[in-house]
């Protein structure tokens, strides 16, 4: 028998409200979703920097960094953990592996949010059901879905890592927008258009939203 | 071919030093290790509360909470993610599953530490190699290993969740200290004795250590 059911949740003595009061803002998750090369990470980092300048407490989680540690692929686990381990636990890019990728990230952003941090997540997160599951878990007003709406044609022209080129050549597979679907949000809190807009101005749109919602203080 | 090797680390614009300056303390990980019912979570939460009162920015990750989300068992994933998913990704308590449990937590505490947070982790974390891997990854001075050194006899007497009783009766298996090994730290930063000491006084020992190391400010 597994001892799966023998774990019990602890009540922490410091509440989220306590931490939010200390920080001077609410804990929340700003979830950027969009195609590869749509501009998610760039806007996320500019937003993080602007929040820092406002003395807010923020953190960035993005696909590239998480894929090197929390959700590392088999190849990255081989040296440190051995073959059977890397085979069993390494994450790839199949539909089920993508679901687990986003599920774990959802669990982490929830812990950050509970710590009162403005948590900025930038992941392709192609499946609507995966994003909606996190929204439901975090509760109303805590999950701010930001659709980085860049046409795939533009993403393919940018292609800073040459991934679209490789995907089209069949050198990599399960690539979102090429041979794996992207499901855009139906009612995101914000939609950002990166064509003819700077990352700075788009980050400012997010900040304006946070102010309106009372998640960060209004301009003094 | 997998696209495992096509992810690149981003440099965040806000550095750890920036965040530490904003917070008024260093980012670090206080890692409590010890047997079930040794007192890890209790001391962790008291420490968290004391740090909060000092206006430090801290967060608690503990085995019980993480086992409900990030590292959920198969049974917990069944309803939300279906059978094949829960079978593939649910974590149990075998040696390899425990290794993955601590590996993921190590990745998460690293992200918290990089966000400048005093990250308090309370996990049995029975295997020395798993803890040492996190220490190595975080670098010198960032990983504070705290051995909660409670004799197993005392843990078995406490047994607040009745787990030792179940383990002895063979109702659960792979239970640390009963039919799974616990490897105590060889040179932990701190060793706390819970017999004849209160959680308050032990948390104060940790705080004194943080002050001496310059991780939090000295008493004004």
XYZ file of C-alpha atoms in Angstrom:
440
model
C 0.000 0.000 0.000
C 1.274 3.471 -0.814
C 1.404 6.159 1.852
C -0.056 8.627 -0.606
C -2.911 9.535 1.664
C -0.939 10.018 4.828
C 0.160 13.582 4.232
C -1.704 16.426 5.893
C -1.623 20.156 5.035
C -0.089 22.455 7.644
C -1.534 25.853 8.374
C 1.293 28.340 8.183
C 1.251 30.872 10.934
C 2.018 33.769 8.607
C -0.978 34.372 6.370
C -0.954 35.609 2.805
C -2.595 38.823 4.023
C 0.325 39.309 6.460
C 2.865 38.917 3.679
C 0.945 41.204 1.338
C 0.882 43.879 4.006
C 4.654 43.574 4.511
C 5.299 43.706 0.750
C 2.924 46.579 0.006
C 1.202 44.748 -2.851
C -0.823 41.612 -3.536
C 0.561 38.210 -4.441
C -0.599 37.191 -7.911
C 0.460 35.393 -11.069
C 0.911 37.149 -14.388
C 0.817 34.330 -16.888
C 2.167 35.132 -20.366
C 1.122 32.648 -23.051
C 1.921 32.690 -26.759
C 3.939 31.089 -29.533
C 7.693 30.608 -29.433
C 9.378 33.943 -30.294
C 6.143 35.852 -29.684
C 7.943 38.036 -27.138
C 6.773 36.530 -23.821
C 10.122 36.378 -22.030
C 11.218 39.785 -23.274
C 8.065 41.499 -22.002
C 8.186 39.433 -18.781
C 11.697 40.630 -17.992
C 10.937 44.255 -18.804
C 7.843 44.041 -16.589
C 9.914 42.480 -13.787
C 12.417 45.322 -14.035
C 9.724 47.992 -13.967
C 8.109 46.371 -10.901
C 11.511 46.282 -9.201
C 11.917 50.007 -9.877
C 8.538 50.501 -8.195
C 9.908 48.511 -5.190
C 7.493 45.659 -5.756
C 8.576 42.063 -5.023
C 8.482 40.015 -8.179
C 10.048 36.920 -9.700
C 10.240 35.522 -13.221
C 9.745 31.904 -14.192
C 10.211 31.159 -17.834
C 10.231 28.119 -20.044
C 13.892 28.318 -20.862
C 15.044 28.400 -17.245
C 12.545 25.864 -15.928
C 13.435 23.426 -18.685
C 17.013 23.375 -17.325
C 16.096 22.416 -13.786
C 12.610 21.696 -12.500
C 11.425 20.216 -15.785
C 14.729 19.138 -17.286
C 14.766 16.760 -20.210
C 16.335 13.292 -20.046
C 19.620 14.503 -21.506
C 20.116 17.039 -18.741
C 19.491 14.512 -15.942
C 21.787 11.816 -17.308
C 25.098 13.051 -15.884
C 23.818 13.889 -12.429
C 21.199 11.181 -11.865
C 21.996 8.273 -14.166
C 20.223 6.538 -17.005
C 17.175 4.843 -15.482
C 16.369 8.006 -13.505
C 16.638 10.310 -16.525
C 14.518 7.943 -18.592
C 11.825 7.782 -15.919
C 11.677 11.481 -14.983
C 13.008 13.537 -17.897
C 10.339 15.646 -19.581
C 10.018 15.894 -23.343
C 7.595 17.765 -25.570
C 4.823 15.219 -26.150
C 1.264 16.259 -25.238
C 1.374 14.452 -21.889
C 4.843 15.802 -21.072
C 3.692 19.339 -21.866
C 0.712 18.834 -19.565
C 3.053 17.749 -16.743
C 5.427 20.628 -17.543
C 2.655 23.172 -17.007
C 1.147 21.267 -14.058
C 4.438 21.489 -12.134
C 4.906 25.136 -13.023
C 1.346 25.780 -11.835
C 2.219 24.213 -8.482
C 5.316 26.418 -8.198
C 3.584 29.672 -9.121
C 0.962 28.855 -6.497
C 3.673 28.609 -3.805
C 5.168 31.919 -5.006
C 1.746 33.559 -5.021
C 1.108 32.320 -1.466
C 4.429 33.930 -0.501
C 2.972 37.288 -1.614
C 5.176 37.606 -4.693
C 4.115 39.082 -8.036
C 4.950 35.969 -10.000
C 5.634 36.453 -13.693
C 5.382 33.260 -15.721
C 6.317 33.166 -19.414
C 5.568 29.839 -21.053
C 4.191 28.847 -24.442
C 1.626 26.823 -22.414
C -0.180 25.840 -25.601
C -3.161 23.962 -24.109
C -6.139 25.886 -22.794
C -7.117 23.203 -20.284
C -3.694 23.355 -18.603
C -3.909 27.126 -18.163
C -7.514 26.985 -16.997
C -6.615 24.400 -14.367
C -4.096 26.820 -12.823
C -6.611 29.688 -12.991
C -9.141 27.573 -11.119
C -6.583 26.512 -8.503
C -5.373 30.057 -7.799
C -8.852 31.521 -7.579
C -10.479 34.685 -8.827
C -8.294 37.696 -9.415
C -5.001 35.910 -8.690
C -4.395 34.564 -12.211
C -3.850 37.241 -14.834
C -3.660 35.610 -18.235
C -1.795 37.708 -20.781
C -2.017 36.557 -24.378
C 1.054 37.642 -26.332
C -0.675 37.758 -29.672
C 2.009 37.715 -32.349
C 1.148 36.208 -35.746
C 3.042 32.991 -36.442
C 4.419 34.543 -39.640
C 6.141 37.203 -37.533
C 7.409 34.641 -35.006
C 8.892 32.627 -37.866
C 10.610 35.708 -39.276
C 12.104 36.543 -35.864
C 13.110 32.948 -35.032
C 15.982 34.058 -32.745
C 17.000 30.492 -31.890
C 16.406 29.047 -35.365
C 13.763 26.703 -33.940
C 11.069 27.284 -36.551
C 13.625 26.608 -39.261
C 14.615 23.331 -37.594
C 10.967 22.368 -37.038
C 10.112 23.018 -40.680
C 13.121 20.936 -41.716
C 11.849 18.086 -39.507
C 14.917 18.284 -37.270
C 12.743 18.796 -34.191
C 9.202 17.636 -33.714
C 6.167 18.450 -31.569
C 6.876 22.132 -32.205
C 4.009 24.461 -31.288
C 2.476 26.100 -34.344
C 4.195 23.706 -36.746
C 3.213 20.148 -35.806
C 1.674 20.756 -32.370
C -1.376 22.952 -31.684
C -1.548 26.321 -29.919
C -4.899 27.125 -28.305
C -5.199 30.876 -27.702
C -7.041 32.097 -24.589
C -10.717 32.882 -25.126
C -11.097 35.573 -22.473
C -7.600 36.570 -21.311
C -7.274 39.455 -18.876
C -4.999 41.186 -21.402
C -4.008 40.740 -25.037
C -0.722 42.288 -26.108
C 0.143 42.944 -29.754
C 3.881 42.943 -30.245
C 3.889 44.154 -33.857
C 4.499 47.933 -33.853
C 4.673 48.065 -30.035
C 7.726 48.071 -27.791
C 8.186 45.661 -24.884
C 8.323 48.767 -22.644
C 4.904 50.026 -23.696
C 3.385 46.533 -23.369
C 4.852 46.082 -19.884
C 3.293 49.448 -19.013
C -0.089 48.076 -20.124
C 0.289 45.242 -17.633
C 1.290 47.645 -14.868
C -1.740 49.829 -15.598
C -3.928 46.742 -15.280
C -2.329 45.778 -11.950
C -3.012 49.284 -10.629
C -6.638 49.262 -11.777
C -7.205 45.891 -10.088
C -5.625 47.133 -6.867
C -2.890 44.479 -7.009
C -0.188 47.149 -6.764
C -0.647 50.650 -5.306
C -2.012 53.472 -7.455
C 0.438 56.178 -8.585
C 1.289 58.396 -5.624
C 14.756 13.910 -32.372
C 13.909 15.721 -29.162
C 14.241 19.494 -28.871
C 15.844 19.065 -25.467
C 18.926 21.024 -26.386
C 17.203 23.972 -27.968
C 16.469 25.914 -24.815
C 18.719 28.806 -23.834
C 19.005 30.532 -20.435
C 17.892 34.162 -20.310
C 19.749 36.715 -18.276
C 17.235 38.472 -16.105
C 17.647 42.208 -15.984
C 17.102 42.389 -12.231
C 20.042 40.733 -10.467
C 19.979 38.818 -7.199
C 22.018 41.635 -5.644
C 19.303 44.109 -6.698
C 16.594 42.019 -5.068
C 18.633 41.507 -1.913
C 19.136 45.254 -1.640
C 15.389 45.845 -1.997
C 14.565 43.156 0.591
C 17.204 44.183 3.125
C 18.571 40.648 3.502
C 20.183 37.879 1.469
C 18.398 35.160 -0.465
C 19.256 31.740 0.965
C 17.849 28.317 1.701
C 17.421 26.974 5.217
C 17.085 23.250 4.706
C 15.635 21.268 7.622
C 16.263 17.526 7.427
C 15.286 14.841 9.911
C 12.968 11.939 10.596
C 9.191 12.105 10.366
C 7.834 13.781 13.538
C 11.296 15.103 14.432
C 9.878 18.653 14.512
C 11.046 20.067 11.170
C 7.791 21.693 10.054
C 7.018 23.068 13.509
C 10.413 24.788 13.827
C 10.218 25.908 10.176
C 6.908 27.660 10.738
C 8.017 29.292 13.989
C 11.182 30.499 12.219
C 9.095 31.848 9.335
C 6.917 33.760 11.775
C 9.895 35.233 13.613
C 11.473 36.333 10.318
C 8.182 37.938 9.326
C 8.148 39.870 12.590
C 11.644 41.102 11.701
C 10.208 42.259 8.323
C 12.256 39.718 6.398
C 10.836 38.086 3.250
C 10.540 34.359 3.743
C 8.568 31.402 2.458
C 8.038 27.853 3.687
C 8.081 24.737 1.556
C 7.358 21.546 3.371
C 6.917 17.916 2.518
C 3.265 17.823 3.340
C 2.313 20.761 1.158
C 4.564 19.860 -1.759
C 3.271 16.296 -1.767
C -0.203 17.690 -2.514
C 0.754 19.658 -5.578
C 4.217 19.776 -7.138
C 5.066 16.195 -6.200
C 1.591 14.734 -5.869
C 1.132 10.998 -5.764
C -0.800 9.062 -8.415
C -4.002 9.116 -6.380
C -4.081 12.897 -6.258
C -3.579 13.317 -9.998
C -6.217 10.817 -11.047
C -9.297 13.035 -10.881
C -7.763 16.051 -12.550
C -5.426 14.465 -15.088
C -6.658 10.940 -15.765
C -5.246 7.472 -15.340
C -2.311 7.202 -17.745
C -1.079 10.640 -16.681
C -1.239 9.853 -12.952
C 0.497 6.539 -13.523
C 3.281 8.185 -15.514
C 3.881 11.244 -13.318
C 2.641 10.482 -9.803
C 5.446 10.257 -7.237
C 5.600 7.518 -4.636
C 8.089 6.771 -1.891
C 10.533 4.393 -3.586
C 14.216 5.376 -3.569
C 14.084 6.749 -7.115
C 10.830 8.621 -6.428
C 12.315 10.163 -3.297
C 15.337 11.263 -5.335
C 13.040 12.955 -7.863
C 10.963 14.472 -5.035
C 14.022 16.208 -3.594
C 15.454 17.060 -7.027
C 12.299 19.013 -7.953
C 12.205 20.741 -4.578
C 15.862 21.659 -5.049
C 14.997 23.291 -8.355
C 12.180 25.264 -6.726
C 14.210 26.468 -3.739
C 16.861 27.635 -6.194
C 14.289 29.818 -7.983
C 13.100 31.204 -4.633
C 16.678 31.867 -3.539
C 17.355 33.695 -6.825
C 14.288 35.831 -6.076
C 16.045 36.985 -2.879
C 13.741 35.095 -0.517
C 14.783 33.384 2.730
C 13.508 30.000 1.675
C 12.687 27.575 4.474
C 12.481 23.961 3.357
C 11.367 21.192 5.721
C 11.641 17.722 4.240
C 12.733 14.365 5.608
C 15.155 14.323 2.635
C 16.697 11.065 3.856
C 19.502 10.680 1.324
C 22.757 12.585 1.787
C 23.561 12.658 -1.927
C 20.269 14.412 -2.730
C 20.904 17.148 -0.176
C 24.536 17.555 -1.216
C 23.495 17.983 -4.845
C 21.342 20.971 -3.874
C 24.131 22.406 -1.730
C 26.516 22.201 -4.667
C 24.004 23.785 -7.046
C 23.209 26.717 -4.746
C 26.845 27.477 -3.973
C 28.750 28.365 -0.845
C 26.868 30.096 1.927
C 23.442 29.848 0.271
C 22.518 26.387 1.575
C 22.130 26.163 5.331
C 21.599 22.556 6.329
C 19.835 22.178 9.659
C 19.736 18.685 11.111
C 16.708 18.234 13.353
C 18.273 15.587 15.524
C 15.473 13.824 17.365
C 15.972 10.180 18.397
C 13.702 7.810 16.496
C 12.335 6.542 19.805
C 11.029 10.029 20.565
C 9.620 10.437 17.027
C 7.781 7.140 17.436
C 6.346 8.240 20.771
C 5.126 11.525 19.273
C 3.781 9.961 16.053
C 1.170 12.726 15.550
C -0.186 11.203 12.334
C 0.074 7.586 13.465
C 2.496 6.856 10.625
C 5.102 4.958 12.628
C 2.355 2.743 13.998
C 1.099 2.025 10.477
C 4.645 1.417 9.219
C 5.382 -1.028 12.026
C 2.111 -2.815 11.266
C 3.176 -3.114 7.604
C 0.245 -0.954 6.461
C 2.628 1.482 4.752
C 6.039 0.698 3.378
C 9.251 2.519 2.435
C 8.933 4.471 5.676
C 12.078 6.344 6.710
C 13.619 4.911 9.861
C 11.521 1.735 9.706
C 12.158 0.075 6.345
C 13.929 2.892 4.499
C 17.238 4.481 5.559
C 17.879 7.962 6.972
C 21.365 9.334 6.353
C 22.109 12.168 8.808
C 24.225 15.114 7.611
C 27.944 14.796 8.371
C 28.744 18.503 8.676
C 25.444 20.410 8.850
C 25.554 24.141 9.486
C 23.362 23.576 12.539
C 22.153 20.661 14.613
C 18.987 21.196 16.648
C 18.030 18.954 19.562
C 14.282 18.996 20.071
C 14.221 17.038 23.326
C 14.033 19.524 26.225
C 14.091 22.531 23.851
C 11.165 24.569 22.561
C 10.588 25.284 18.866
C 10.909 28.988 19.765
C 14.398 28.626 21.223
C 15.524 26.453 18.297
C 14.211 28.972 15.765
C 16.172 31.626 17.671
C 19.320 29.534 17.191
C 18.763 29.642 13.433
C 18.177 33.397 13.517
C 21.398 33.903 15.493
C 23.235 31.912 12.824
C 21.709 34.012 10.014
C 22.853 37.188 11.780
C 26.404 35.906 12.326
C 26.644 34.946 8.646
C 25.402 38.376 7.564
C 22.374 36.858 5.802
C 20.013 39.068 7.795
C 20.922 42.377 9.488
C 22.484 42.404 12.951
C 20.290 43.545 15.839
C 19.871 47.316 15.631
